[in-house]
Amino acid sequence: MRKEGITIYYVMSDLHGHFEEYSEMLSKIRLKDSDSLFILGDICDKGPAPFRIMKDALMRCNVFPIIGDCDYKALRMLSGMQSEKTRSDPKFRARFAAWLSEGGTPTVTEFRALSEEEQTDVLEFIRDEFVAYDEVSAGDTDYVMVHAGLPGFFENKPLDDYSVKELTSSTPDFSREYFADKRLITGHTPTFLLDENSRGRIYRRNGQIGIDAGAAEGEALACLCLDTGEEFYV
Ligand SMILES: [Mn+2]
């Protein structure tokens, strides 16, 4: 039962431009202004409408994005594209071409259709509002949230000591427990790669929660309510 005025926390990840699924999920969970939604990265690339998702998130004050490797790459590539000097650098051009073939094409197409002001807004949104990690307490449980994983983990290692690259491009070891007193939530690795039986579903093991149910691979978009443990799928 929901109590009025109490913040309910939701988590999803790896939207990869799938605005329709994102929108359907918000209706499904009936996200209220007093609720909070964490998006664990990779709004960008592969799918058609990452900036439509961002523009929606920008208008709300209760969506908290964490950066993913695809968001980070999109920011660097799109910022570079806007600079005459960078744009003409052969090294940049090669990286840009590689990015296009790895899922960047729909991101560039949608970006080019934005007004100059909108382009500035979405790049600033990624640069200023996407954090490297986040932490939250819901119910009586503490959660650590990162896009991909915590490589080189040791107990009491400050989260600030991980580089963005580490946090956004690794896979956690689900055969171990990271925190005795916290749960670790990650996206990035579709759950069917972690366990075939979890295809299209949230994967839980050893105090860890893998939340990328594979929306970009034609599986499902998952959303987890941290307060109730309820799982939603689109
Ligand atoms: Mn990723």
Coordinates of C-alpha atoms in Angstrom, one line a residue, residues 40 66-67 131-135 142-174 176-189 206-209:
L40 CA 21.4 3.1 -14.4
I66 CA 23.8 7.3 -13.8
I67 CA 26.2 7.3 -16.7
V131 CA 26.6 10.7 -12.0
A132 CA 29.2 7.9 -11.9
Y133 CA 27.3 6.0 -9.2
D134 CA 24.5 6.6 -6.7
E135 CA 23.4 5.2 -3.3
D142 CA 21.0 0.1 1.4
Y143 CA 21.8 0.0 -2.3
V144 CA 24.8 0.9 -4.4
M145 CA 24.0 1.5 -8.0
V146 CA 26.5 1.7 -10.9
H147 CA 26.1 1.1 -14.6
A148 CA 28.3 -1.9 -15.1
G149 CA 30.4 -3.1 -12.1
L150 CA 33.1 -2.6 -9.5
P151 CA 36.4 -4.1 -10.9
G152 CA 39.2 -4.3 -8.5
F153 CA 36.8 -4.3 -5.6
F154 CA 38.0 -4.5 -2.0
E155 CA 36.1 -3.9 1.2
N156 CA 35.9 -0.2 2.1
K157 CA 37.3 0.9 -1.3
P158 CA 35.6 4.4 -1.8
L159 CA 33.3 4.5 -4.8
D160 CA 35.1 7.7 -5.8
D161 CA 38.3 5.6 -6.4
Y162 CA 36.8 3.8 -9.4
S163 CA 37.2 5.5 -12.8
V164 CA 34.2 6.1 -15.0
K165 CA 35.6 3.6 -17.4
E166 CA 35.7 0.9 -14.7
L167 CA 32.2 1.7 -13.5
T168 CA 30.8 1.6 -17.0
S169 CA 32.5 -1.2 -18.8
S170 CA 32.9 -4.3 -16.7
T171 CA 30.7 -7.1 -15.5
P172 CA 30.4 -8.0 -11.8
D173 CA 31.3 -11.3 -10.4
F174 CA 27.9 -12.7 -9.4
R176 CA 30.6 -13.5 -4.8
E177 CA 29.1 -11.0 -2.4
Y178 CA 30.5 -7.5 -2.7
F179 CA 28.9 -5.8 0.4
A180 CA 27.9 -7.5 3.6
D181 CA 25.4 -4.8 4.4
K182 CA 24.4 -3.3 1.0
R183 CA 23.1 -4.6 -2.3
L184 CA 24.7 -3.8 -5.6
I185 CA 22.5 -3.0 -8.6
T186 CA 24.0 -3.0 -12.1
G187 CA 22.9 -2.9 -15.7
H188 CA 25.1 -3.1 -18.8
T189 CA 25.2 -6.9 -19.1
N206 CA 24.6 -13.0 -3.7
G207 CA 23.2 -9.6 -2.7
Q208 CA 23.5 -8.4 -6.3
I209 CA 20.8 -7.4 -8.7

